[in-house]
Amino acid sequence: MVGGTLPSMRPPPRDQGTSSRLARQRRRDTEIETRIRRLLHARGLRFRLVVPVPGRARRSMDVAFARERVAVMIDGCFWHACPMHRTLPRTNRDWWQSKLATNAARDLDTGHALEVAGWAVIRVWEHENPEAAADAIEALVLVRRAGSSTVSRSI
């Protein structure tokens, strides 16, 4: 596993309410994802969703512009350890710290693998302005269409 190993067993949930709340968290089609996709579509940009990352099992790009080789990763602040909003639960702190560090390391590895494969990567955090994200994505797609070299950035 990239970035360390997790204990083989998850710790028991503190209570059923916490467990069911975490189970209801969306993995895809989150509010920020759908807002950004609507904005991109309204600008005439066409893309694919949940595209597998070449050479990395069980990993995918949230939004992909295949011809231009632009990958968009839209990350939740908690699950991907946002530098601005990083928090750790009070219970099972060691397990969560390891889990979130592993997620962040996996994100870095995924971005690197995409760049090596010739993709430009934009990482968008859930707290970011969807309009600004769509602006950055559109600009990168247009640059790549024009034939510029690989560019990677986080907005």
Short mmCIF file of C-alpha atoms in Angstrom, two decimals:
data_model
loop_
_atom_site.label_atom_id
_atom_site.label_comp_id
_atom_site.label_asym_id
_atom_site.label_seq_id
_atom_site.Cartn_x
_atom_site.Cartn_y
_atom_site.Cartn_z
CA MET A 1 0.00 0.00 0.00
CA VAL A 2 1.32 3.45 -0.91
CA GLY A 3 2.31 5.71 1.98
CA GLY A 4 2.29 3.12 4.75
CA THR A 5 0.15 0.32 5.96
CA LEU A 6 -3.11 0.36 7.79
CA PRO A 7 -3.99 -2.06 10.55
CA SER A 8 -5.74 -5.01 8.95
CA MET A 9 -8.97 -4.39 10.82
CA ARG A 10 -10.96 -1.20 11.09
CA PRO A 11 -11.61 -0.14 14.65
CA PRO A 12 -15.20 -0.50 15.78
CA PRO A 13 -17.32 2.63 15.25
CA ARG A 14 -17.92 4.82 18.27
CA ASP A 15 -21.66 4.61 17.76
CA GLN A 16 -24.18 3.61 15.12
CA GLY A 17 -24.96 7.25 14.23
CA THR A 18 -21.33 7.95 13.32
CA SER A 19 -21.10 4.72 11.37
CA SER A 20 -24.24 5.38 9.34
CA ARG A 21 -23.22 9.02 8.67
CA LEU A 22 -19.87 7.92 7.25
CA ALA A 23 -21.54 5.17 5.21
CA ARG A 24 -23.82 7.77 3.57
CA GLN A 25 -20.90 9.88 2.35
CA ARG A 26 -20.99 10.03 -1.45
CA ARG A 27 -18.00 8.64 -3.31
CA ARG A 28 -18.94 10.36 -6.56
CA ASP A 29 -21.44 12.89 -7.87
CA THR A 30 -20.82 15.15 -4.89
CA GLU A 31 -22.19 18.69 -5.00
CA ILE A 32 -18.87 20.21 -6.09
CA GLU A 33 -18.39 17.54 -8.78
CA THR A 34 -21.81 18.09 -10.30
CA ARG A 35 -21.47 21.89 -10.18
CA ILE A 36 -18.10 21.80 -11.94
CA ARG A 37 -19.35 19.33 -14.55
CA ARG A 38 -22.40 21.50 -15.28
CA LEU A 39 -20.20 24.57 -15.70
CA LEU A 40 -17.82 22.73 -18.04
CA HIS A 41 -20.69 21.32 -20.07
CA ALA A 42 -22.31 24.77 -20.35
CA ARG A 43 -19.02 26.04 -21.81
CA GLY A 44 -19.22 23.42 -24.55
CA LEU A 45 -16.56 21.13 -23.08
CA ARG A 46 -17.20 17.39 -23.34
CA PHE A 47 -15.53 14.89 -21.08
CA ARG A 48 -15.69 11.39 -19.64
CA LEU A 49 -16.40 10.47 -16.02
CA VAL A 50 -14.68 8.01 -13.70
CA VAL A 51 -11.93 7.02 -16.14
CA PRO A 52 -9.45 4.41 -14.84
CA VAL A 53 -5.91 5.62 -14.15
CA PRO A 54 -3.53 3.69 -16.43
CA GLY A 55 -1.43 1.21 -14.47
CA ARG A 56 -3.13 1.87 -11.13
CA ALA A 57 -5.82 -0.56 -10.06
CA ARG A 58 -8.93 0.80 -8.36
CA ARG A 59 -8.07 4.43 -9.09
CA SER A 60 -9.92 6.77 -11.42
CA MET A 61 -10.03 10.33 -12.67
CA ASP A 62 -13.21 12.16 -11.68
CA VAL A 63 -13.34 14.05 -14.99
CA ALA A 64 -11.16 13.26 -18.00
CA PHE A 65 -10.57 15.03 -21.28
CA ALA A 66 -9.07 12.07 -23.14
CA ARG A 67 -7.96 13.80 -26.36
CA GLU A 68 -6.26 16.59 -24.46
CA ARG A 69 -5.05 14.22 -21.73
CA VAL A 70 -6.32 16.41 -18.90
CA ALA A 71 -7.28 14.69 -15.65
CA VAL A 72 -9.41 16.44 -13.05
CA MET A 73 -9.40 15.11 -9.50
CA ILE A 74 -12.05 16.60 -7.20
CA ASP A 75 -11.19 15.82 -3.61
CA GLY A 76 -13.09 16.10 -0.35
CA CYS A 77 -11.26 17.99 2.36
CA PHE A 78 -11.62 15.30 5.04
CA TRP A 79 -10.87 12.14 3.05
CA HIS A 80 -7.93 13.61 1.16
CA ALA A 81 -6.36 15.60 4.04
CA CYS A 82 -6.81 19.12 2.67
CA PRO A 83 -3.96 21.32 3.92
CA MET A 84 -6.45 24.07 4.85
CA HIS A 85 -9.17 21.95 6.49
CA ARG A 86 -7.39 18.85 7.72
CA THR A 87 -8.98 17.40 10.86
CA LEU A 88 -8.68 14.15 12.73
CA PRO A 89 -11.51 12.43 14.57
CA ARG A 90 -11.06 12.26 18.33
CA THR A 91 -11.73 8.54 18.55
CA ASN A 92 -9.39 5.99 16.96
CA ARG A 93 -7.03 8.86 16.18
CA ASP A 94 -4.01 6.70 15.29
CA TRP A 95 -6.01 4.60 12.85
CA TRP A 96 -7.51 7.69 11.17
CA GLN A 97 -4.13 9.43 10.98
CA SER A 98 -2.69 6.41 9.18
CA LYS A 99 -5.76 6.09 6.94
CA LEU A 100 -5.75 9.75 5.85
CA ALA A 101 -1.96 9.79 5.34
CA THR A 102 -2.32 6.73 3.12
CA ASN A 103 -5.07 8.46 1.12
CA ALA A 104 -2.88 11.56 0.62
CA ALA A 105 0.10 9.42 -0.44
CA ARG A 106 -2.12 7.55 -2.90
CA ASP A 107 -3.27 10.88 -4.37
CA LEU A 108 0.36 11.94 -4.92
CA ASP A 109 1.20 8.59 -6.51
CA THR A 110 -1.85 8.79 -8.78
CA GLY A 111 -0.96 12.31 -9.92
CA HIS A 112 2.63 11.25 -10.60
CA ALA A 113 1.52 8.17 -12.57
CA LEU A 114 -0.77 10.32 -14.72
CA GLU A 115 1.97 12.88 -15.38
CA VAL A 116 4.42 10.13 -16.37
CA ALA A 117 1.75 8.84 -18.79
CA GLY A 118 1.52 12.32 -20.37
CA TRP A 119 -1.58 13.62 -18.62
CA ALA A 120 -1.90 17.10 -17.13
CA VAL A 121 -3.52 16.94 -13.69
CA ILE A 122 -5.70 19.51 -11.94
CA ARG A 123 -6.66 18.80 -8.35
CA VAL A 124 -9.70 20.68 -7.02
CA TRP A 125 -10.61 20.76 -3.33
CA GLU A 126 -14.28 20.67 -2.29
CA HIS A 127 -13.99 24.08 -0.60
CA GLU A 128 -12.85 25.82 -3.79
CA ASN A 129 -15.02 28.06 -5.93
CA PRO A 130 -16.55 25.95 -8.74
CA GLU A 131 -16.40 28.88 -11.20
CA ALA A 132 -12.68 29.37 -10.56
CA ALA A 133 -12.11 25.62 -10.89
CA ALA A 134 -14.02 25.50 -14.19
CA ASP A 135 -11.99 28.51 -15.44
CA ALA A 136 -8.70 26.75 -14.66
CA ILE A 137 -9.86 23.47 -16.19
CA GLU A 138 -11.13 25.17 -19.35
CA ALA A 139 -7.87 27.11 -19.73
CA LEU A 140 -5.78 23.97 -19.42
CA VAL A 141 -7.97 22.04 -21.88
CA LEU A 142 -7.67 24.87 -24.42
CA VAL A 143 -3.88 25.04 -23.97
CA ARG A 144 -3.61 21.29 -24.48
CA ARG A 145 -5.83 21.48 -27.58
CA ALA A 146 -3.46 24.08 -28.98
CA GLY A 147 -0.61 21.59 -28.61
CA SER A 148 1.26 22.89 -25.60
CA SER A 149 3.38 20.60 -23.41
CA THR A 150 2.27 18.88 -20.20
CA VAL A 151 1.17 21.26 -17.49
CA SER A 152 0.09 20.25 -14.01
CA ARG A 153 -1.34 22.41 -11.27
CA SER A 154 -3.56 22.58 -8.29
CA ILE A 155 -5.89 25.54 -8.21
#
